[in-house]
Coordinates of C-alpha atoms in Angstrom, one line a residue:
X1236 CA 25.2 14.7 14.7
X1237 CA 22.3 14.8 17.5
X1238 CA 22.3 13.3 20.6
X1239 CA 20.3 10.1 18.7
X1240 CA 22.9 9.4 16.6
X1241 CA 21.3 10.9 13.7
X1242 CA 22.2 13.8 11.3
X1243 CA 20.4 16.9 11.8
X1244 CA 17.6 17.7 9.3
X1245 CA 17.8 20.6 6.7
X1246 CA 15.4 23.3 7.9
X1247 CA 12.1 23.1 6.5
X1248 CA 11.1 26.1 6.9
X1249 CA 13.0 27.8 3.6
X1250 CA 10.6 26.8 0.7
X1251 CA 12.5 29.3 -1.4
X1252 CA 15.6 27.7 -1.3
X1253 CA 14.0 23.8 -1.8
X1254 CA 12.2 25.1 -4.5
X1255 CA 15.5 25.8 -6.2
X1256 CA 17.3 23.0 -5.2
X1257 CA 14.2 21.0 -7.2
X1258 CA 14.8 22.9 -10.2
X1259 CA 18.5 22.0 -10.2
X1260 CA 17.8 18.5 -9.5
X1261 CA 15.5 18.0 -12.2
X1262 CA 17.6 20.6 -15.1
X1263 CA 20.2 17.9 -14.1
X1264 CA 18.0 14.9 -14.8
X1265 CA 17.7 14.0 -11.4
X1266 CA 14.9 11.7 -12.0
X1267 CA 13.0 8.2 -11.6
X1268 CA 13.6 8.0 -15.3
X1269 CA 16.8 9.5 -15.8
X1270 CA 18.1 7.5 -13.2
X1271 CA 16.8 4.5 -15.0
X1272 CA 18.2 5.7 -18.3
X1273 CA 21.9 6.2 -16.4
X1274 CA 22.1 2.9 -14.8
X1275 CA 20.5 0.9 -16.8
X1276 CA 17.3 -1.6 -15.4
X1277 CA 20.0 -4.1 -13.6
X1278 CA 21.6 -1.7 -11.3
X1279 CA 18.2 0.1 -10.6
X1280 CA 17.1 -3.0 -9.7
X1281 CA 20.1 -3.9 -7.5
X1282 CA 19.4 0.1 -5.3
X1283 CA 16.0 -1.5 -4.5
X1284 CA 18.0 -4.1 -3.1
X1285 CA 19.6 -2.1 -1.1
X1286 CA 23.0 -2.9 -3.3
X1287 CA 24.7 -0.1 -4.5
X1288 CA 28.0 -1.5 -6.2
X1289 CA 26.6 -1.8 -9.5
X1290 CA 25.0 2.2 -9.4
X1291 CA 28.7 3.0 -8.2
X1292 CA 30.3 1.5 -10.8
X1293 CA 28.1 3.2 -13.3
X1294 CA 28.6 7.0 -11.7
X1295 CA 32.0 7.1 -12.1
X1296 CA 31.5 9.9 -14.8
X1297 CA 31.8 13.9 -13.8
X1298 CA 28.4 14.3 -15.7
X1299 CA 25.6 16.6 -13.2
X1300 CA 23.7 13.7 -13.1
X1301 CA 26.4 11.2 -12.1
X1302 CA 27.3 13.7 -9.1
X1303 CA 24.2 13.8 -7.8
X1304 CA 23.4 10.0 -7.8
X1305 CA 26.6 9.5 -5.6
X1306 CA 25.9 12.9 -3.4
X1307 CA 21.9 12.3 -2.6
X1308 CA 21.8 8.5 -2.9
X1309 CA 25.3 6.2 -3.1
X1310 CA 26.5 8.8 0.4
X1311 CA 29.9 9.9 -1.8
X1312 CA 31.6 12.9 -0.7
X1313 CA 31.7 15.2 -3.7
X1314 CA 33.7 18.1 -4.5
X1315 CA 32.6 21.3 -3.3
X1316 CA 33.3 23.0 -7.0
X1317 CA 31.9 20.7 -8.6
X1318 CA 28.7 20.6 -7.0
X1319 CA 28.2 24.7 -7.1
X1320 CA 28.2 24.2 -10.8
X1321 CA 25.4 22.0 -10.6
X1322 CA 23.3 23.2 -7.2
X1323 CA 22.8 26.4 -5.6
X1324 CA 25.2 25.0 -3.6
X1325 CA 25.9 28.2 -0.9
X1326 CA 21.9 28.0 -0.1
X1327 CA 22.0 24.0 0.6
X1328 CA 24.8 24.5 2.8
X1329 CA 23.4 27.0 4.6
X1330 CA 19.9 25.3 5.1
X1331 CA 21.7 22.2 6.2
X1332 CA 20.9 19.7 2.7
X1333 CA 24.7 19.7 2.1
X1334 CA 27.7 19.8 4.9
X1335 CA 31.1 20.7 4.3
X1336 CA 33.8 17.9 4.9
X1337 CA 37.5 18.0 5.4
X1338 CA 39.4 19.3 2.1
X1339 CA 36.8 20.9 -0.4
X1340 CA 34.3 18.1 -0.1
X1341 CA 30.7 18.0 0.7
X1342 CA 28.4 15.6 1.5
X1343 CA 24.4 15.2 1.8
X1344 CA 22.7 15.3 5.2
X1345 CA 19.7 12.9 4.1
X1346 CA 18.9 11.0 1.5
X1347 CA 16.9 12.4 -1.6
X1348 CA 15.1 9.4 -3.7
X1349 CA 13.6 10.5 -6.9
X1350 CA 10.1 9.5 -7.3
X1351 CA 8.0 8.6 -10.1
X1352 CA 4.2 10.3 -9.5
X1353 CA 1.3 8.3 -11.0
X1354 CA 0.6 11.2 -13.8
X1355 CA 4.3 11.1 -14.5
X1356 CA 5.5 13.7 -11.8
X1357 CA 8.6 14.1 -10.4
X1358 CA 9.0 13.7 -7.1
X1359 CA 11.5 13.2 -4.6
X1360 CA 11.2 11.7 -1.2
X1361 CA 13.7 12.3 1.4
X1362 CA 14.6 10.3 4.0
X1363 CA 17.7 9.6 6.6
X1364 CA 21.0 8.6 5.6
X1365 CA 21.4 4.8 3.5
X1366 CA 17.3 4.6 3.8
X1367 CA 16.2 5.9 0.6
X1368 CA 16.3 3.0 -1.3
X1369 CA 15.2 -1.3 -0.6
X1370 CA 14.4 -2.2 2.9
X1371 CA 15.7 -1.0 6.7
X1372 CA 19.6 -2.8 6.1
X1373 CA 20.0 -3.1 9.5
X1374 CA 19.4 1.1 10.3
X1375 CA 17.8 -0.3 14.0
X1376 CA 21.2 -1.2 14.5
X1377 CA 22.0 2.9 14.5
X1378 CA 19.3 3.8 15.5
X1379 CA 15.0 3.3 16.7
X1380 CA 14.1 7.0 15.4
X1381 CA 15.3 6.9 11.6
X1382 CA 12.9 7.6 8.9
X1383 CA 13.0 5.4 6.2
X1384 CA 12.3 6.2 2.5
X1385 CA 10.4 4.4 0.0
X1386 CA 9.7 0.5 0.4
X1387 CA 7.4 -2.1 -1.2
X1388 CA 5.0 -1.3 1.3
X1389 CA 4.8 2.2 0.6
X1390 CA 4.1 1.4 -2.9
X1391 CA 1.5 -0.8 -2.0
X1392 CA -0.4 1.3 -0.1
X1393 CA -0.1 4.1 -2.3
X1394 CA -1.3 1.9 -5.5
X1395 CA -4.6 0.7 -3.3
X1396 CA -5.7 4.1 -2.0
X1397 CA -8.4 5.2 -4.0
X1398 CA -7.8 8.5 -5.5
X1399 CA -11.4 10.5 -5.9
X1400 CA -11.0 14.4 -5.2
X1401 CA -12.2 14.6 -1.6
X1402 CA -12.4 17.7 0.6
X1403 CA -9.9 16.3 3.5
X1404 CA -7.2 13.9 4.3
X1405 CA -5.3 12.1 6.7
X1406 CA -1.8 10.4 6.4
X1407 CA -1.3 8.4 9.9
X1408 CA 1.8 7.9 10.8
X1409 CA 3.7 9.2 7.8
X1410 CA 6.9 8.4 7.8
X1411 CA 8.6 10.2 5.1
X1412 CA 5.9 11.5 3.7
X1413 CA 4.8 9.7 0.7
X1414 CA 1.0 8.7 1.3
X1415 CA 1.3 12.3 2.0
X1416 CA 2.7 13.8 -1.2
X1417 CA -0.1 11.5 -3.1
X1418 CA -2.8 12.7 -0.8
X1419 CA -2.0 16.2 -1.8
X1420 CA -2.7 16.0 -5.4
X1421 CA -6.4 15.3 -5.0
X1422 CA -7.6 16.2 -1.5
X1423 CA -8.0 20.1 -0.2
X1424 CA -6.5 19.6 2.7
X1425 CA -3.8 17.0 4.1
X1426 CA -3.1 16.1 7.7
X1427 CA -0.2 14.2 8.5
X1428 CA 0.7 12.8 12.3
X1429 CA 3.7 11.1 13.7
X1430 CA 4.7 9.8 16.8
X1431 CA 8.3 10.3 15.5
X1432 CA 8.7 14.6 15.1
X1433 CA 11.7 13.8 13.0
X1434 CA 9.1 12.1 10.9
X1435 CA 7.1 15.0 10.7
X1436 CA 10.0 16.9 9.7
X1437 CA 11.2 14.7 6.7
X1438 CA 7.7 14.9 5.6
X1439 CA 7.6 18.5 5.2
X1440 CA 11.2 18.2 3.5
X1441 CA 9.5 15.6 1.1
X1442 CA 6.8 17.8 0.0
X1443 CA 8.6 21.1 -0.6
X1444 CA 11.4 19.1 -2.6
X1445 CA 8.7 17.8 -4.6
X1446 CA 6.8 21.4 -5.1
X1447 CA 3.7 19.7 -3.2
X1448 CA 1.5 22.4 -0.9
X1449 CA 2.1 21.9 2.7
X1450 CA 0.5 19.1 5.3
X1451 CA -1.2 20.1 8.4
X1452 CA 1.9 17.8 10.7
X1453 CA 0.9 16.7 14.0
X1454 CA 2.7 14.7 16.4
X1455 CA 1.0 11.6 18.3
X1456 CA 0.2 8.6 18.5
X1457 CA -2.8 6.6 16.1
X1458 CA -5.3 9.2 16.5
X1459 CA -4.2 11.0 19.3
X1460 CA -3.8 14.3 17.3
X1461 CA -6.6 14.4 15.9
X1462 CA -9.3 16.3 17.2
X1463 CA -12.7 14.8 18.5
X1464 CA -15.1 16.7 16.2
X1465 CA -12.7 15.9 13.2
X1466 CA -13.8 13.8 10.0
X1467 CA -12.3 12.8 7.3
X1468 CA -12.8 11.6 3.3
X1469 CA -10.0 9.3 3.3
X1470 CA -7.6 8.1 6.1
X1471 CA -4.5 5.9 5.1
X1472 CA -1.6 4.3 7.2
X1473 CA 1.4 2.1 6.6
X1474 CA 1.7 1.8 10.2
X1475 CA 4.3 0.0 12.2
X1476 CA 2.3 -3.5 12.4
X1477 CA 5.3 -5.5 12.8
X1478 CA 4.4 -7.9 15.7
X1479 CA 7.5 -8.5 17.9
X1480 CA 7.8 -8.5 21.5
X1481 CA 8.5 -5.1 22.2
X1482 CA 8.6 -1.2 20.7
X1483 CA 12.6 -1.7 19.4
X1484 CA 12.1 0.0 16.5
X1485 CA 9.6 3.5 16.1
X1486 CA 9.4 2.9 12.3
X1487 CA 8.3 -1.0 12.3
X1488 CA 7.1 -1.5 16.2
X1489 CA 4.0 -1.1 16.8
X1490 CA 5.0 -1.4 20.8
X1491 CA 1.4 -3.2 22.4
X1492 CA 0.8 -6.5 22.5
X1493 CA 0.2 -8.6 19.3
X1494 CA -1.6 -7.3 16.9
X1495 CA -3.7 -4.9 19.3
X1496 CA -2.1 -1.5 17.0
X1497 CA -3.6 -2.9 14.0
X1498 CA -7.1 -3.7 15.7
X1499 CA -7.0 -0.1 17.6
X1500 CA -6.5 1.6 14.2
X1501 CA -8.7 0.1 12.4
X1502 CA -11.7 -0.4 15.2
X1503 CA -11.1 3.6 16.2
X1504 CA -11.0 4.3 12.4
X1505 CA -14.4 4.3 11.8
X1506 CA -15.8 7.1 14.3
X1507 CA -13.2 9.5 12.1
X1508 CA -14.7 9.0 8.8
X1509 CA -17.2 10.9 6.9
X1510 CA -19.9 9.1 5.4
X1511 CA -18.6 7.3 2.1
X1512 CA -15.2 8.1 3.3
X1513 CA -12.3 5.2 2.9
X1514 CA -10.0 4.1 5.4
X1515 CA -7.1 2.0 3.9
X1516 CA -4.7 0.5 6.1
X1517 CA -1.8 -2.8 5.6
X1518 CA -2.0 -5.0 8.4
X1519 CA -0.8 -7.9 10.1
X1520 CA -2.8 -10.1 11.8
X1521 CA -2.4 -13.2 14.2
X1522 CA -3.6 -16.6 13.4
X1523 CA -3.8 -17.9 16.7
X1524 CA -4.9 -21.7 17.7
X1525 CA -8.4 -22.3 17.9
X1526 CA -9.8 -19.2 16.4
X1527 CA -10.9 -18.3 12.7
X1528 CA -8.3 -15.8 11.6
X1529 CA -11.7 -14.4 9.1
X1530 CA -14.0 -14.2 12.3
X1531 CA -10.8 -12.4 14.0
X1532 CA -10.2 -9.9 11.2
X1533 CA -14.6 -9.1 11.1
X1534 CA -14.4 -8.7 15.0
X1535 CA -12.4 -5.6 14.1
X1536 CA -14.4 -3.6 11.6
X1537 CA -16.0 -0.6 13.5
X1538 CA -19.9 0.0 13.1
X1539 CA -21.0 1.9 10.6
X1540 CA -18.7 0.8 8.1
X1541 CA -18.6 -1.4 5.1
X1542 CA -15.1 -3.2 5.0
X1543 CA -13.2 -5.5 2.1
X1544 CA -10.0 -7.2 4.0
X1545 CA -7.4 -9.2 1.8
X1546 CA -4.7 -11.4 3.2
X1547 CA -1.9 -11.6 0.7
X1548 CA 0.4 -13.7 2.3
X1549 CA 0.7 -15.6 5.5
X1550 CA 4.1 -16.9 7.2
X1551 CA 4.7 -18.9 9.9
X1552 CA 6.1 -17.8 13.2
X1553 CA 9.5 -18.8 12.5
X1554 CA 9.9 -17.4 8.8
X1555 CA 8.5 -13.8 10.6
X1556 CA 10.6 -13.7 13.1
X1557 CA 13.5 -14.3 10.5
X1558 CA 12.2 -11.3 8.4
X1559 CA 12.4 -9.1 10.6
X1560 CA 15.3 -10.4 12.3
X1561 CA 16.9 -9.6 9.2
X1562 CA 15.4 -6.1 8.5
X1563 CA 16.8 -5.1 11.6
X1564 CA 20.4 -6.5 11.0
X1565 CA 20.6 -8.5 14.0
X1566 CA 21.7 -11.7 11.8
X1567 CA 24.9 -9.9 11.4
X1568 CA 25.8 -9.2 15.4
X1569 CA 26.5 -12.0 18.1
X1570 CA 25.4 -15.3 17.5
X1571 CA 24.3 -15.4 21.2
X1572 CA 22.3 -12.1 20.9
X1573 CA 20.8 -13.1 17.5
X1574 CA 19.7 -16.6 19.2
X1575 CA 18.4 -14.6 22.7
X1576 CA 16.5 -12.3 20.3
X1577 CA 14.7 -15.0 18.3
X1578 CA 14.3 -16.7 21.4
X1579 CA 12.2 -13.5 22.7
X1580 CA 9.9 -14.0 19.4
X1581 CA 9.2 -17.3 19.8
X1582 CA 8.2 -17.1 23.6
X1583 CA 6.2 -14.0 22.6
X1584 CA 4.1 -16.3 20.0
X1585 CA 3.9 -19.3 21.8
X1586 CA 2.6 -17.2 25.1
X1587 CA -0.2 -15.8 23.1
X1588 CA -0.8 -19.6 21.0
X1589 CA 0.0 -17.7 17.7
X1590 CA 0.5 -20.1 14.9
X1591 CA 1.3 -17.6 12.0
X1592 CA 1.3 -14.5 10.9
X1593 CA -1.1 -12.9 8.1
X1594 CA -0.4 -9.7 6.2
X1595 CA -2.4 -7.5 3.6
X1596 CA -4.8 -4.6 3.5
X1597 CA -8.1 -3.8 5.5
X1598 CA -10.1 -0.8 3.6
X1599 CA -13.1 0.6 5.5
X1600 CA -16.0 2.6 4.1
X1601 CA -18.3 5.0 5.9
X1602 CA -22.0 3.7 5.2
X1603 CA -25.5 4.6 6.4
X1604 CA -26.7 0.9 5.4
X1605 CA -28.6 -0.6 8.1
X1606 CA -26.5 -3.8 7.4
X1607 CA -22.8 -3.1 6.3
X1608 CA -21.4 -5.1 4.0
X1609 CA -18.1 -7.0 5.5
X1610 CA -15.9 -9.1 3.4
X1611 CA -12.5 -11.2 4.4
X1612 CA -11.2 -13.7 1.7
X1613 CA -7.6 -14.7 0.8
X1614 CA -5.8 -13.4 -2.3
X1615 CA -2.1 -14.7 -2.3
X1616 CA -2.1 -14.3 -6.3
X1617 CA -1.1 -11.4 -8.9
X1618 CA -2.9 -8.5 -9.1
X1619 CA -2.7 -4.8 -11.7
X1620 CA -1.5 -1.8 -9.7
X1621 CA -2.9 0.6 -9.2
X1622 CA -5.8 -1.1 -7.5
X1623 CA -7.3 2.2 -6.3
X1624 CA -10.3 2.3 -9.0
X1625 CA -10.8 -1.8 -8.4
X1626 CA -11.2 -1.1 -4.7
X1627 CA -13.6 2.3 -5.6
X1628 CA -15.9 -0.1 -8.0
X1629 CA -16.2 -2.6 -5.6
X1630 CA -17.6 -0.8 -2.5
X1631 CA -19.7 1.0 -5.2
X1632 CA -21.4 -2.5 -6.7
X1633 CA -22.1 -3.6 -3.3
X1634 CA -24.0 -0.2 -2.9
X1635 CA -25.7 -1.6 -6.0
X1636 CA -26.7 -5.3 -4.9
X1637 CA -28.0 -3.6 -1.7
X1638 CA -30.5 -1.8 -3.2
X1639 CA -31.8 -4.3 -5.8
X1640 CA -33.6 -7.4 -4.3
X1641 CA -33.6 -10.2 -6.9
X1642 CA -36.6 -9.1 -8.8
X1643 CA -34.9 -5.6 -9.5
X1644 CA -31.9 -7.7 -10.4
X1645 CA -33.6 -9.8 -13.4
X1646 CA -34.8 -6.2 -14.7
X1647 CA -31.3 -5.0 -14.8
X1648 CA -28.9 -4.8 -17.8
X1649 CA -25.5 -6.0 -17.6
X1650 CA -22.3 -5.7 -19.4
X1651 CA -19.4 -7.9 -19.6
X1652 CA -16.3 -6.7 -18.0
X1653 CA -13.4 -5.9 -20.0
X1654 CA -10.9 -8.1 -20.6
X1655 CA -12.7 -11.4 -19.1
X1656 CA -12.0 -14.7 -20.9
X1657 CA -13.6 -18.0 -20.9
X1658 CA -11.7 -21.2 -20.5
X1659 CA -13.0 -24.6 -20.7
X1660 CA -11.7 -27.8 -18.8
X1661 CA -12.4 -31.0 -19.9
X1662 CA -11.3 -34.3 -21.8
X1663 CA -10.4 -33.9 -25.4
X1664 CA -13.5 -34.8 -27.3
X1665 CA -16.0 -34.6 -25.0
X1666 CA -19.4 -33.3 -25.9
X1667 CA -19.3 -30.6 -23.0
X1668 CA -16.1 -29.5 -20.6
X1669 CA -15.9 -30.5 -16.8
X1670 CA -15.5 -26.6 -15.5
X1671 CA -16.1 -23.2 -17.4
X1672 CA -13.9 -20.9 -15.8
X1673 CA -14.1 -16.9 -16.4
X1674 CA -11.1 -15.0 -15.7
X1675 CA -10.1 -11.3 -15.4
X1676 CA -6.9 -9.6 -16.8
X1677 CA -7.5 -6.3 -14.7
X1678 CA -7.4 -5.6 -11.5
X1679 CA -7.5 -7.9 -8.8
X1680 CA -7.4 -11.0 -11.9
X1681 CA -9.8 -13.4 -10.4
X1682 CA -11.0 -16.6 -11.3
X1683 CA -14.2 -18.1 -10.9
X1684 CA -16.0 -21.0 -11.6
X1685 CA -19.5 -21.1 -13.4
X1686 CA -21.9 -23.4 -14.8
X1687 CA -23.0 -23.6 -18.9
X1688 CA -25.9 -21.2 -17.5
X1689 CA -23.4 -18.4 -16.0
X1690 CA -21.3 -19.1 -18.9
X1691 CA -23.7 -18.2 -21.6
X1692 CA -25.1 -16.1 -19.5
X1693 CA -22.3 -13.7 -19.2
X1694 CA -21.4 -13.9 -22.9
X1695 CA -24.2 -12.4 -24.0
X1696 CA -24.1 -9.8 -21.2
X1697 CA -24.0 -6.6 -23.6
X1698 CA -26.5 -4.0 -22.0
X1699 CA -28.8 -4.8 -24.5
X1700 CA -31.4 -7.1 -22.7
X1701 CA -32.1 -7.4 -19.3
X1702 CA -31.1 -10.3 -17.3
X1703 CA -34.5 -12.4 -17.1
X1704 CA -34.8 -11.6 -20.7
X1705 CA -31.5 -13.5 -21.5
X1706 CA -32.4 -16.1 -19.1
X1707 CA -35.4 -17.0 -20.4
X1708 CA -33.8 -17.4 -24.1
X1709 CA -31.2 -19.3 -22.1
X1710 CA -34.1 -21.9 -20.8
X1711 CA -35.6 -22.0 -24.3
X1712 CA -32.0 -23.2 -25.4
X1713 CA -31.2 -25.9 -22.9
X1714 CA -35.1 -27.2 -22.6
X1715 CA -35.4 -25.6 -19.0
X1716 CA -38.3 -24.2 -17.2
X1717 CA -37.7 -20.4 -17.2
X1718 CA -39.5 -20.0 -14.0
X1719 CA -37.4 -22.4 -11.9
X1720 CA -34.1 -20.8 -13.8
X1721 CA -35.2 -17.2 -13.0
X1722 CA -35.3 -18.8 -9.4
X1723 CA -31.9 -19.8 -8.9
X1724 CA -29.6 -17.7 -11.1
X1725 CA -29.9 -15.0 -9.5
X1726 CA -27.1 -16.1 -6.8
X1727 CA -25.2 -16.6 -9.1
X1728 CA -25.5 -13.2 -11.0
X1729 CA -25.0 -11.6 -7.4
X1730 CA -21.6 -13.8 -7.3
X1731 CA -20.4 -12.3 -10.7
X1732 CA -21.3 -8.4 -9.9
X1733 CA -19.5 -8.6 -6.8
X1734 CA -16.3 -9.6 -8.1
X1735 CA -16.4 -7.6 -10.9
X1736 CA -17.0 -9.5 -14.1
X1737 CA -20.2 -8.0 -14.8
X1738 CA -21.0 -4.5 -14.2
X1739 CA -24.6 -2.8 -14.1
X1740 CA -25.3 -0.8 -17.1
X1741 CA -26.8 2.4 -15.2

């Protein structure tokens, strides 16, 4: 063990011997599917949970794969011979994967998750000891410098980041590694940074196991590493935007005041991007008394940049505190600390007249538009991972709007979005409905409201006439004057290209 408390890391500087160790793990099945296909969906589930009775119960086999779901993710000792059979198990010893135990056992030093790429890749994500799979368990209890695996979080951000081959990337504060590991499959060049090096260290374990090239690891804080005459294509963090009073924990605490790591990122963001370069961050955000939470979150946007900010869920002070309470483990220590420790949440809110707490995903874009486009709404409902080509589309239809005034709009053509449906709301036998409502299947599955204009409006939306054209059949139809229609549709046409269920037919 180190002086933290934690186990020491297998050196990362012996790509040979990881690249072996990967092609043992996956001859063995080692695998996000042939894990699935060995425990069966209900004890999957139950590892994301951070339960592991049910995967224990269903290793209890001497099959390869068996033996390495117990030595890399349940933390069994395994026998020594048993394991040579299946790894090179001489070389993990001696680059510190596996140590020897009492008898003629061995055990794992970290963690090693396998991990499902979006093209079907295998790769595996390392991380410390009992953090591979489901949330923190109460690590902070061990220890503030442990490096957790793979969370919802991660998955979030990793399904949002939009994935067009750029030149250069940047993974801030990157944990284990994995906005990392996807970075690396479509930009040149990757460049991690940590405050934590044992971070940085994981992160080069996580993408050698998983055959990925190398990052460019730095270690600082936010953008401290990062040179002043250094731009990049794309930028994303899962930074530690827990607000709590204090910096307990390296891998959740953000350690200033509020929510002033969230606002620094994202404000100091912009100056590092390259023009049509994204920024994609997750967030939390104060709602404090008195203010606009929206007007809070638009205060932050950098100049220079277009900017599409989504709460997904807000809780109040008390349920947050909870949370994290929980992530940390403290419910399970003294009842006296656990109630001095919520205490010191609830004075740190009510000093600063917070009210709740708001969570979901700022993205930036680099723009030369004289006025950028900024956009805060509230979206608590489903969506369809991945969202990356969503979030792409969108920043590239304001691009559109901005350059067509609305006499360049009724020229256009449109087309229908896929997968949009039309409901109708009204009282059984009525001669028309109250509300027409469109509603998208894909992506971020909105819902809007239009009138029997947008309605058969967008219907006929094929790319085949343009969109005065269609209204002026439209005013034919309903007895309208096509001039004073042409006149106030457009809004409404605006309203349905931006979210995405019509899209201009180039």
């Amino acid at each position: 063990m180190t002086d933290s408390g934690l186990a020491p890391l297998p050196a990362s500087d012996r790509p040979d011997i990881a690249a072996r160790l990967r092609d043992a793990l996956l001859a063995a099945s080692f695998t996000a599917d042939g894990l699935l296909d060995l425990l069966g969906a209900p004890a999957y589930a139950a590892l994301a949970r951070s339960e592991t009775v049910p995967a224990l119960r269903a290793t209890r086999g001497d099959t390869p794969l068996e033996t390495l779901v117990r030595l890399f993710l349940l933390q069994q000792p395994v026998p020594y011979a048993r394991v040579r059979e299946i790894l090179p198990a001489g070389e993990a010893l001696e680059a510190g994967w596996l140590i020897r135990l009492g008898g003629d056992e061995v055990a794992a030093t970290v963690d090693v998750r396998p991990y499902g790429g979006p093209d079907g890749e295998d790769w595996f994500i390392v991380s410390d000891l009992g953090c591979a799979v489901g949330g923190a368990g109460g690590v902070g209890q061990r220890d503030e410098g442990v490096v957790l695996g793979v969370g919802g979080a991660s998955t979030t951000l990793a399904g949002i980041t939009v994935r067009t081959p750029v030149a250069s990337a940047l993974d801030l504060g990157t944990g284990s590694g994995i906005q990392a590991l996807h970075a690396a499959q479509h930009a040149t060049r990757v460049t991690a940074t940590d405050l934590n090096p044992r971070a940085l260290h994981t992160t080069a374990l996580t993408l050698s196991l998983s055959g990925a090239p190398a990052a460019d690891l730095r270690e600082g804080s936010l953008f401290a590493p990062v040179r002043d005459d250094e731009r990049f294509d794309l930028i994303v963090s899962n930074p530690p935007f827990v607000i709590s009073p204090g910096a307990r924990l390296t891998y959740r605490d953000g350690g200033m005041g509020g929510d002033d790591l969230c606002r620094s990122l994202v404000q100091q963001a912009g100056e590092r991007l390259t023009e049509g370069g994204f920024a994609q961050f997750l967030a939390n955000w104060q709602h404090v008394a008195g203010e606009d939470w929206q007007d809070r979150l638009r205060s932050w946007v950098p100049r220079g940049c277009d900017a599409w900010i989504v709460q997904r869920e807000v809780q109040d002070i008390t349920q947050y505190a909870e949370l994290w309470l929980r992530d940390a483990g403290d419910h399970r220590a003294d009842p006296v600390e656990y109630q001095a420790r919520y205490d010191a949440w609830l004075d740190e809110f009510e000093a600063r007249k917070v009210r709740a707490v708001g969570f979901g995903w700022i993205t930036l874009r680099g723009t030369g538009a004289a006025e950028p486009s900024v956009t805060v709404e509230e979206w608590p409902h489903p969506v369809e991972q991945p969202l990356g080509e969503t979030i792409r589309a969108h920043f590239e239809r304001l691009d559109y709007l901005r350059a067509h005034d609305d006499a360049a709009l009724l020229d256009s053509h449109f087309r229908l979005a896929a997968e949009v449906v039309q409901e109708q709301v009204g009282l059984p036998g009525a001669e028309d409905p109250e509300h027409v409502v469109l509603r998208q299947h894909r992506g971020m599955r909105r819902a809007t409201k239009v009138d029997t204009v947008g309605a058969g409006f967008a219907g006929v939306c094929d790319g085949t006439l343009s969109a005065g054209r269609i209204l002026d059949a439209i005013a034919q139809l309903v007895g309208e004057d096509p001039v004073v229609l042409r006149d106030r549709t457009p809004a409404q046409i605006r309203l349905l290209v931006e979210q995405g269920f019509l899209e201009p037919v180039r």
